PDB file of C-alpha atoms in Angstrom:
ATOM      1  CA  UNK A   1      -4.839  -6.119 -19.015  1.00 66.00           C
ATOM      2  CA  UNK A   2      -4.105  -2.431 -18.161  1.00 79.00           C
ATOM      3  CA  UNK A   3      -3.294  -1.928 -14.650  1.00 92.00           C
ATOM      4  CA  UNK A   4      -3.918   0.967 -12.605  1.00 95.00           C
ATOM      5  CA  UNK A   5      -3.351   4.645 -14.114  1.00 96.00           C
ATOM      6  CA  UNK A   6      -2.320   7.486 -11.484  1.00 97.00           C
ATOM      7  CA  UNK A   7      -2.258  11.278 -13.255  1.00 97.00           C
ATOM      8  CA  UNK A   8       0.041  12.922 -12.999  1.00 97.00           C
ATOM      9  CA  UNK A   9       3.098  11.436 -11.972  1.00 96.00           C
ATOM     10  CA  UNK A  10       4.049  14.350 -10.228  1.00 96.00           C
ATOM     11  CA  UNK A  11       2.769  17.722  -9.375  1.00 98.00           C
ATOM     12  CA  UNK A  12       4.527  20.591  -7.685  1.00 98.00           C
ATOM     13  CA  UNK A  13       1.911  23.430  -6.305  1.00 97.00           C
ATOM     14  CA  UNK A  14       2.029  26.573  -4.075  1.00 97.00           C
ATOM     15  CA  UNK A  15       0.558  26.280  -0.836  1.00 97.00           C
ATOM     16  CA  UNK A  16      -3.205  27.021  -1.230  1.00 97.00           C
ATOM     17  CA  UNK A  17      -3.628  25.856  -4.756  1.00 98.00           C
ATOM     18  CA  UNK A  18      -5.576  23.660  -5.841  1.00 98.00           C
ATOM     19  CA  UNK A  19      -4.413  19.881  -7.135  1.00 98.00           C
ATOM     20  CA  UNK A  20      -6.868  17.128  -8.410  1.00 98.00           C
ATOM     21  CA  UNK A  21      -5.582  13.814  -8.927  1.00 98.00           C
ATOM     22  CA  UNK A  22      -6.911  10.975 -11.245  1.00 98.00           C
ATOM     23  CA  UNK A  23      -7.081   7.183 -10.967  1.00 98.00           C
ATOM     24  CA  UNK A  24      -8.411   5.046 -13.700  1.00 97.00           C
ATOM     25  CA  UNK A  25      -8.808   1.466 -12.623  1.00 97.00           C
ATOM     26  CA  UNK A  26      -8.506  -1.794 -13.770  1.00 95.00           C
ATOM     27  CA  UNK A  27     -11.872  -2.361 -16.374  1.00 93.00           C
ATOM     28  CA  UNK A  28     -14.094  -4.102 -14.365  1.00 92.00           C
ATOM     29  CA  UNK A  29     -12.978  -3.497 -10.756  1.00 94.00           C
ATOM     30  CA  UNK A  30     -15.858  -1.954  -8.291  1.00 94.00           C
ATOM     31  CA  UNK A  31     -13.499  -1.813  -5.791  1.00 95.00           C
ATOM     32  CA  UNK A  32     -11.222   2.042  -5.775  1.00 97.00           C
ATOM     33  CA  UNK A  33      -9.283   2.604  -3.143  1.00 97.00           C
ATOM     34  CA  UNK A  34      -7.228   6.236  -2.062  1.00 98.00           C
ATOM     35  CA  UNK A  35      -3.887   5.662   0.128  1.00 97.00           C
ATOM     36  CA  UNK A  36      -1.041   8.240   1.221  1.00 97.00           C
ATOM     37  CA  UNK A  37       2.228   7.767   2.152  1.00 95.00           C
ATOM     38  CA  UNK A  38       3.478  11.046   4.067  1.00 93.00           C
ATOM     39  CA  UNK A  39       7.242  11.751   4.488  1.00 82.00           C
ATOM     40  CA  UNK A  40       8.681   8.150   4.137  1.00 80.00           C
ATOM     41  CA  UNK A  41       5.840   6.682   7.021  1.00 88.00           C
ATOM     42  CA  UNK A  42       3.211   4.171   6.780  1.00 90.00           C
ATOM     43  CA  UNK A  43       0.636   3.881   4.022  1.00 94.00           C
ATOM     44  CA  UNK A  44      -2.150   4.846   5.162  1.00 95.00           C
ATOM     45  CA  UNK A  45      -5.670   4.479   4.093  1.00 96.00           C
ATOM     46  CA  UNK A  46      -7.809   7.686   2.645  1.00 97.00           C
ATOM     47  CA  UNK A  47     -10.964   6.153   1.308  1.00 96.00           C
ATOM     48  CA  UNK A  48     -12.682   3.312  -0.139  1.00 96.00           C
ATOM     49  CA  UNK A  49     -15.828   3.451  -3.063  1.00 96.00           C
ATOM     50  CA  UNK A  50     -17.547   0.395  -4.242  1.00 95.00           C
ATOM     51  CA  UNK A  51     -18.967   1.712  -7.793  1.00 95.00           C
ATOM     52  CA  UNK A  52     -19.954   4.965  -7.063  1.00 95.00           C
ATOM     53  CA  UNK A  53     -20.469   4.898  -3.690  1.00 95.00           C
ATOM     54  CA  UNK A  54     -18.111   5.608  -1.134  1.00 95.00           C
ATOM     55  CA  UNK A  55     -18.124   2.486   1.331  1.00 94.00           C
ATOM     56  CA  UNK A  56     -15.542   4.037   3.666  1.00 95.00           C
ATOM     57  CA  UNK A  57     -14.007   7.692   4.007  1.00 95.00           C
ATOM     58  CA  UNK A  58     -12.790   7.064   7.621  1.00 94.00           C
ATOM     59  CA  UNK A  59      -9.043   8.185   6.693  1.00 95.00           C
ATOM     60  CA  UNK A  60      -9.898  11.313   4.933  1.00 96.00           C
ATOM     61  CA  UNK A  61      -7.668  13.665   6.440  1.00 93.00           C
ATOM     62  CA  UNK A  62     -10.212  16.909   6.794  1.00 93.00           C
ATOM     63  CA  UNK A  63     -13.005  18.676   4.549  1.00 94.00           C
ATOM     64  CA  UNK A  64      -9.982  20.083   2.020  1.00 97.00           C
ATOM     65  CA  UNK A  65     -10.019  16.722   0.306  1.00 97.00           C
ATOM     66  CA  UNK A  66     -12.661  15.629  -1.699  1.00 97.00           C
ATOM     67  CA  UNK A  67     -12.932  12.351  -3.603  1.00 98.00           C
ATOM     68  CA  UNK A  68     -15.744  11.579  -6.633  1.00 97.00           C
ATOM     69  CA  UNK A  69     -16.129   8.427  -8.228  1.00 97.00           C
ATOM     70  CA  UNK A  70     -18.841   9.855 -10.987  1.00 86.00           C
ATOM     71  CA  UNK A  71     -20.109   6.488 -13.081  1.00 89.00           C
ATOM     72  CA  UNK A  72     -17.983   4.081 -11.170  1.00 86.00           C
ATOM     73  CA  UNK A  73     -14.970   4.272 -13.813  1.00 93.00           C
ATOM     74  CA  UNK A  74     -12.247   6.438 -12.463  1.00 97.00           C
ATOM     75  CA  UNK A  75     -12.054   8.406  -9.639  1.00 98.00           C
ATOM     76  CA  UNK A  76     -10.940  12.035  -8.953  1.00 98.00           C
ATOM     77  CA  UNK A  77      -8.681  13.187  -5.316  1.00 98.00           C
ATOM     78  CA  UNK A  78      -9.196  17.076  -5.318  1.00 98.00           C
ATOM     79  CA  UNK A  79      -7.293  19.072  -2.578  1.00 97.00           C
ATOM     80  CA  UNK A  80      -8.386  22.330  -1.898  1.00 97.00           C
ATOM     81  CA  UNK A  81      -6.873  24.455  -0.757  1.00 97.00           C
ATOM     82  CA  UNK A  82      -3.412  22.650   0.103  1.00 97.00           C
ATOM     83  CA  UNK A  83      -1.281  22.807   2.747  1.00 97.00           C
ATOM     84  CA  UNK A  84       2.719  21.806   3.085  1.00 96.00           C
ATOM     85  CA  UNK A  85       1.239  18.713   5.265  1.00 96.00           C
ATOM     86  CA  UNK A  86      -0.422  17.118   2.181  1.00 97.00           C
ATOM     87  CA  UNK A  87       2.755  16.191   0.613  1.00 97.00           C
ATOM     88  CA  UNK A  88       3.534  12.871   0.221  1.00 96.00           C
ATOM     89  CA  UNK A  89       2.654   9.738  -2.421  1.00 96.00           C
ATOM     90  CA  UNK A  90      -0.835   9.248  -3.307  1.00 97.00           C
ATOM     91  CA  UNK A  91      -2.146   5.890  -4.089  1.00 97.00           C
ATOM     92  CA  UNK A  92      -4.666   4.466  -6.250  1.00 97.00           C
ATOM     93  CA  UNK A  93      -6.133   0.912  -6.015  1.00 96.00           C
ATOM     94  CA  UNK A  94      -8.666  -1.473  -7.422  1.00 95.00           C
ATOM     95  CA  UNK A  95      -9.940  -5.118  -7.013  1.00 93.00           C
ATOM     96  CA  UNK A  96     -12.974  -7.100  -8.258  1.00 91.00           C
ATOM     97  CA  UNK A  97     -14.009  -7.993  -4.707  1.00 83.00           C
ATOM     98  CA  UNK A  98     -12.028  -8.277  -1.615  1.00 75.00           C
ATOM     99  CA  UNK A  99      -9.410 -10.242  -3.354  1.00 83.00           C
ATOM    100  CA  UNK A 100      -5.250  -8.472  -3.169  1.00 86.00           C
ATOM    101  CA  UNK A 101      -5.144  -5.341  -4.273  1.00 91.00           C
ATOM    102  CA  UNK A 102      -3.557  -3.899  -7.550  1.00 92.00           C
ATOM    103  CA  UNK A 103      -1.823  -0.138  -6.834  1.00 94.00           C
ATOM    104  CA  UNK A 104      -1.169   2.421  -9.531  1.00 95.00           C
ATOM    105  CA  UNK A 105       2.322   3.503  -9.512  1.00 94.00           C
ATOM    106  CA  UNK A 106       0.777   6.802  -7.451  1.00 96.00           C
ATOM    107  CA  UNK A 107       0.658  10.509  -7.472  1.00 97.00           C
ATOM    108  CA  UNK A 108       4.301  12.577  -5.805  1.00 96.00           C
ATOM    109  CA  UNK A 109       2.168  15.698  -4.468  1.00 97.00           C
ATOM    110  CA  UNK A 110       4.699  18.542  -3.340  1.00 97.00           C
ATOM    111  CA  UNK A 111       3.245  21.667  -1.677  1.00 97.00           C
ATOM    112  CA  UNK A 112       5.861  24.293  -1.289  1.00 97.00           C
TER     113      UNK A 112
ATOM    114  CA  UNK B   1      -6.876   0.157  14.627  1.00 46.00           C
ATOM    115  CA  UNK B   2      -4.089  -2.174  13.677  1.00 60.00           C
ATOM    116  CA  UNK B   3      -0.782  -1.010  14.493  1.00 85.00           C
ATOM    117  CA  UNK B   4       1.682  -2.951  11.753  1.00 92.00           C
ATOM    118  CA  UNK B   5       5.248  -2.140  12.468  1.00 94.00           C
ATOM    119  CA  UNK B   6       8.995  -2.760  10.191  1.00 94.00           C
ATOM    120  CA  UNK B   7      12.199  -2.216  10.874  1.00 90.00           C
ATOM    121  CA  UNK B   8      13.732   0.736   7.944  1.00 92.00           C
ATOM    122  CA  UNK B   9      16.052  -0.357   6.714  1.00 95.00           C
ATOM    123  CA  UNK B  10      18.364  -3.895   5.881  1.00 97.00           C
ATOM    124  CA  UNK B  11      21.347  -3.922   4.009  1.00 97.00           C
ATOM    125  CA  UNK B  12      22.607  -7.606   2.185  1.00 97.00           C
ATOM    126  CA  UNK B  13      25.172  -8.811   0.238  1.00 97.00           C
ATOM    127  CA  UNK B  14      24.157 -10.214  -3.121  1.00 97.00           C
ATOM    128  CA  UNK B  15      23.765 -13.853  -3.347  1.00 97.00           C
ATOM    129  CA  UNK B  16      23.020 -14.163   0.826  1.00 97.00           C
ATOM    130  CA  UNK B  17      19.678 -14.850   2.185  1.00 97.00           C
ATOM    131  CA  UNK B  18      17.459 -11.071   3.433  1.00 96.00           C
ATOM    132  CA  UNK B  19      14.897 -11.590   6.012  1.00 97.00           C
ATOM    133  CA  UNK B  20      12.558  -9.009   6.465  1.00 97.00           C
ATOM    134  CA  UNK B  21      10.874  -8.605   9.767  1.00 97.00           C
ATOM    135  CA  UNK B  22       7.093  -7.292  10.508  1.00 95.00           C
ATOM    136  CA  UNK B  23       5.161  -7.685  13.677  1.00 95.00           C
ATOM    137  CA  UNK B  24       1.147  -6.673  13.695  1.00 91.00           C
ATOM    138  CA  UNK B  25      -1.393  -6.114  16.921  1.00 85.00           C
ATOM    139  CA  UNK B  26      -4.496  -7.489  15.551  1.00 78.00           C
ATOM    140  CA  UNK B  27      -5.570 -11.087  16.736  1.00 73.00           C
ATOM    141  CA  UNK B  28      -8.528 -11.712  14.892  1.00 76.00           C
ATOM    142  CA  UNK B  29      -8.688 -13.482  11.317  1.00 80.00           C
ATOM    143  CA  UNK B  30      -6.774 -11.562   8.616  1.00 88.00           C
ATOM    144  CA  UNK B  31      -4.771 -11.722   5.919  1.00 91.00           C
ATOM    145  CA  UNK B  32      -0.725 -10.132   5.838  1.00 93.00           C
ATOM    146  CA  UNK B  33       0.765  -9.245   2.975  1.00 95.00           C
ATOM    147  CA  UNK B  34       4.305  -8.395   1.684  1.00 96.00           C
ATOM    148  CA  UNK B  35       4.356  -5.252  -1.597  1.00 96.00           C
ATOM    149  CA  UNK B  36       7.636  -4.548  -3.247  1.00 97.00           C
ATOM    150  CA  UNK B  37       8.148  -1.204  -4.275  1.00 95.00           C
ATOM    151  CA  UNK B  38      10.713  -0.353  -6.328  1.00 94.00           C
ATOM    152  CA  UNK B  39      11.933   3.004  -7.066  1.00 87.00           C
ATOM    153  CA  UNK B  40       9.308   5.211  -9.479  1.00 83.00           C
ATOM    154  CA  UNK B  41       7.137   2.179  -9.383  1.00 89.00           C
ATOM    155  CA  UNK B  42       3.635   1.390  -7.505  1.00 90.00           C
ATOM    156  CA  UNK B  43       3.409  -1.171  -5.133  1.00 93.00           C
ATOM    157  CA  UNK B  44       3.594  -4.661  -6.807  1.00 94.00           C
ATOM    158  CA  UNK B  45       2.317  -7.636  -4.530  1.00 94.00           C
ATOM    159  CA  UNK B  46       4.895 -10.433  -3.894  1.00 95.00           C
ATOM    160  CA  UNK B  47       3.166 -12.602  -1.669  1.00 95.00           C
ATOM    161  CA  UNK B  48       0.245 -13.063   0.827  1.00 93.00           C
ATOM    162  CA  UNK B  49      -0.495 -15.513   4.107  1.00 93.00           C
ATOM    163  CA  UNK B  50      -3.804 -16.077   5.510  1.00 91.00           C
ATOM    164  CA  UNK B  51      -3.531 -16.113   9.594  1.00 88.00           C
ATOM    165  CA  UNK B  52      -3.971 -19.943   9.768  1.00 89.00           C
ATOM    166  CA  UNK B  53      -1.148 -20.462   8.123  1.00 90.00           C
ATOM    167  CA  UNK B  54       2.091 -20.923   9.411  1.00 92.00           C
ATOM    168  CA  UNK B  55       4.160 -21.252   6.201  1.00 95.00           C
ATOM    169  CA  UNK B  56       3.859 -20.237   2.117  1.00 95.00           C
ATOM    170  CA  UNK B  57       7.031 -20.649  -0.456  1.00 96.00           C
ATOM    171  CA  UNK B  58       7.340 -19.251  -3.856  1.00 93.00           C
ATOM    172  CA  UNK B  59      10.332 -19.654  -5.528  1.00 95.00           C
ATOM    173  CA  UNK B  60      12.710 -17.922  -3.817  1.00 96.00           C
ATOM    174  CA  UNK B  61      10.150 -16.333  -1.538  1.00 97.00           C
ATOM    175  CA  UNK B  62       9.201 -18.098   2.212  1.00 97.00           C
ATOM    176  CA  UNK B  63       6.883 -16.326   4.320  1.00 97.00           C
ATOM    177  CA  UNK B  64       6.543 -17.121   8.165  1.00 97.00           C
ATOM    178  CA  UNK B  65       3.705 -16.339  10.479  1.00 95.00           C
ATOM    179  CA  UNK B  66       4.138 -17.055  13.901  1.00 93.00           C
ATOM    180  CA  UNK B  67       0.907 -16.374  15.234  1.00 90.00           C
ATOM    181  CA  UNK B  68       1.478 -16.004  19.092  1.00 90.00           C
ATOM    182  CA  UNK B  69       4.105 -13.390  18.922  1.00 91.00           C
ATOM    183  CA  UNK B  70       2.117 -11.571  16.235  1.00 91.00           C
ATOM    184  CA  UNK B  71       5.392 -11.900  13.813  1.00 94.00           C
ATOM    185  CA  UNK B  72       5.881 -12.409  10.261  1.00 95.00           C
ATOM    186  CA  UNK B  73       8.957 -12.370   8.418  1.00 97.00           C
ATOM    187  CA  UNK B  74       9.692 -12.336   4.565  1.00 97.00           C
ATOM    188  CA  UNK B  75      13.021 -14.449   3.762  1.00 98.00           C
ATOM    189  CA  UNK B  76      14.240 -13.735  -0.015  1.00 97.00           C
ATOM    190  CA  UNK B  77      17.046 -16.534  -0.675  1.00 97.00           C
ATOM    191  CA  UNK B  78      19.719 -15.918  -3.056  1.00 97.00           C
ATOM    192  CA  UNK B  79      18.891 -12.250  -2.881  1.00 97.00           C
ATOM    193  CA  UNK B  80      20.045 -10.047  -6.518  1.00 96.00           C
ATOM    194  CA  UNK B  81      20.235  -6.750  -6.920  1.00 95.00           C
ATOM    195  CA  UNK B  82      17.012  -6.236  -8.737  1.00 94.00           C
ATOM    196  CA  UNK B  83      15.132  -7.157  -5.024  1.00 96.00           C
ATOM    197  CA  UNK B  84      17.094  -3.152  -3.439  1.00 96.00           C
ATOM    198  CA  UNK B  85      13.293  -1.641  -2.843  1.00 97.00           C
ATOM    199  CA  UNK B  86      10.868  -1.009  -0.122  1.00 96.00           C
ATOM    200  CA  UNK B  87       9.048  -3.887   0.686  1.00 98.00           C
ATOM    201  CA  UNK B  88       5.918  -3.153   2.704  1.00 96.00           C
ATOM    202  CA  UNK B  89       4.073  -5.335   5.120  1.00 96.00           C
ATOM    203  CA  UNK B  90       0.017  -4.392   5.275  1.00 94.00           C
ATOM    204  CA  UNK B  91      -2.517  -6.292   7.028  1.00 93.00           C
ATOM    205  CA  UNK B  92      -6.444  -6.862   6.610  1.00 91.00           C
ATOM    206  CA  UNK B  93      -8.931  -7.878   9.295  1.00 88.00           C
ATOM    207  CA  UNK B  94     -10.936 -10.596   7.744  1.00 85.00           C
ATOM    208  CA  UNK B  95     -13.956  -9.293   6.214  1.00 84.00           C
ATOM    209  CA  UNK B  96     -12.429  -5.491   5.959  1.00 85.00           C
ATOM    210  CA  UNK B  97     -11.313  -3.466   2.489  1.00 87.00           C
ATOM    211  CA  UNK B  98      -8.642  -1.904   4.694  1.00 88.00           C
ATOM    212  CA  UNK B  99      -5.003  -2.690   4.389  1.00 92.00           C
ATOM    213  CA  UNK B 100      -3.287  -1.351   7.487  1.00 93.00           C
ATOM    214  CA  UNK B 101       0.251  -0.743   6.232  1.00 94.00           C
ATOM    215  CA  UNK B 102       3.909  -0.956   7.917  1.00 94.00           C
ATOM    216  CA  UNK B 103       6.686   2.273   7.390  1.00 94.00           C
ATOM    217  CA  UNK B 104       8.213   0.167   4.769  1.00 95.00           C
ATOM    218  CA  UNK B 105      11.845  -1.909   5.136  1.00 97.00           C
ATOM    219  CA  UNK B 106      13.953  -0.003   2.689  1.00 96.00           C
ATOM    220  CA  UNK B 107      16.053  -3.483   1.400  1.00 97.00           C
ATOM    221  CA  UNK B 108      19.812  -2.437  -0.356  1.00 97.00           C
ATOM    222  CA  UNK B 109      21.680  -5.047  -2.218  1.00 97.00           C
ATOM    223  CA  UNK B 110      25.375  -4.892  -2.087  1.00 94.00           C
ATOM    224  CA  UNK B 111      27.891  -6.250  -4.241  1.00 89.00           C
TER     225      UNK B 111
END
């Protein structure tokens, strides 16, 4: 099966630009998941949508991010506008239920 | 929240033994886990422990989980150049989506 699909790899923007990310996740998974891994430091947890529906958006930073999950396939990360703070690896993740789960290979946001 | 905490870095000689270290805060029922990141890559999952375990092998993977101290440790036997990444420890409170994640032991393999 296809895993996990982060895009793009990498994306270099300006300081109050805008950046949306993409997941696409494994066929079948309703669980999507949104981590970050700032400057070499934990991963740490952005957002969680079951489906559609956002179960859990307890880590999202502030209002500049928003995350859409539009028909329960893939899922969109927007920042707007961005600051140099948001830098860092952005990861994507799915699972069929609460089982491990499977991470794209994630998203090297650089805000200069 | 759960605090999950790694040293940064370990540095082995091929063919010796790496153990990886991770201690966690949260007592209740929940699952640790050990990812493998290798450079470019996404997070691949090597292994997982529930807490009432003490002990899981695979191949030449042993996890321990001492549950009184809070510690669990990743021991990679015979360990080859292809295991130099960032392994992460993450844990998840039984009956939470969460994964509370470590800093990330940055593992290099010398000749």
């Amino acid at each position: 099966e296809a895993g996990v699909t982060q895009f793009p790899s990498h994306s270099v923007i300006e300081k109050g630009q805008t950046v949306t990310l993409r997941c696409d996740p494994i066929s079948g998974h309703d669980n999507l998941y949104w981590y970050r891994r700032v400057m070499g430091k934990e991963i740490k947890f952005l957002l969680h949508f079951v489906k559609e529906s956002k179960q859990d958006e307890s880590g999202m930073p502030n209002n500049r991010f928003l995350a859409e999950r539009t028909g329960g396939t893939y899922s969109t990360l927007k920042v707007q506008p961005a600051e140099l703070e948001d830098s860092g690896v952005y990861f994507c993740a799915s699972s069929p239920d609460n089982s491990p789960l499977h991470f794209g290979n994630g998203t090297r946001l650089t805000v200069t | 929240g759960e605090d999950v905490e790694q040293s940064l870095f370990l540095s082995v000689r091929e063919g010796d033994s790496s153990v990886i270290n991770c201690t966690y805060t949260d007592s209740s029922s929940t699952y640790l886990y050990w990812y493998k990141q290798e450079p470019g890559a996404g997070l691949q999952l090597l292994t997982y422990i529930f807490s009432n375990m003490d002990m899981k092998q695979d191949q030449r993977l042993t996890v321990l989980l001492n549950k009184k101290d809070k510690h669990l440790s990743l021991r990679i036997a015979d360990t080859q150049t292809g295991d130099s990444a960032i392994y992460f420890c993450a844990e998840r409170i039984y009956g939470d989506y969460k994964l509370s994640f470590g800093a990330g032991t940055t593992v290099t393999v010398r000749a």
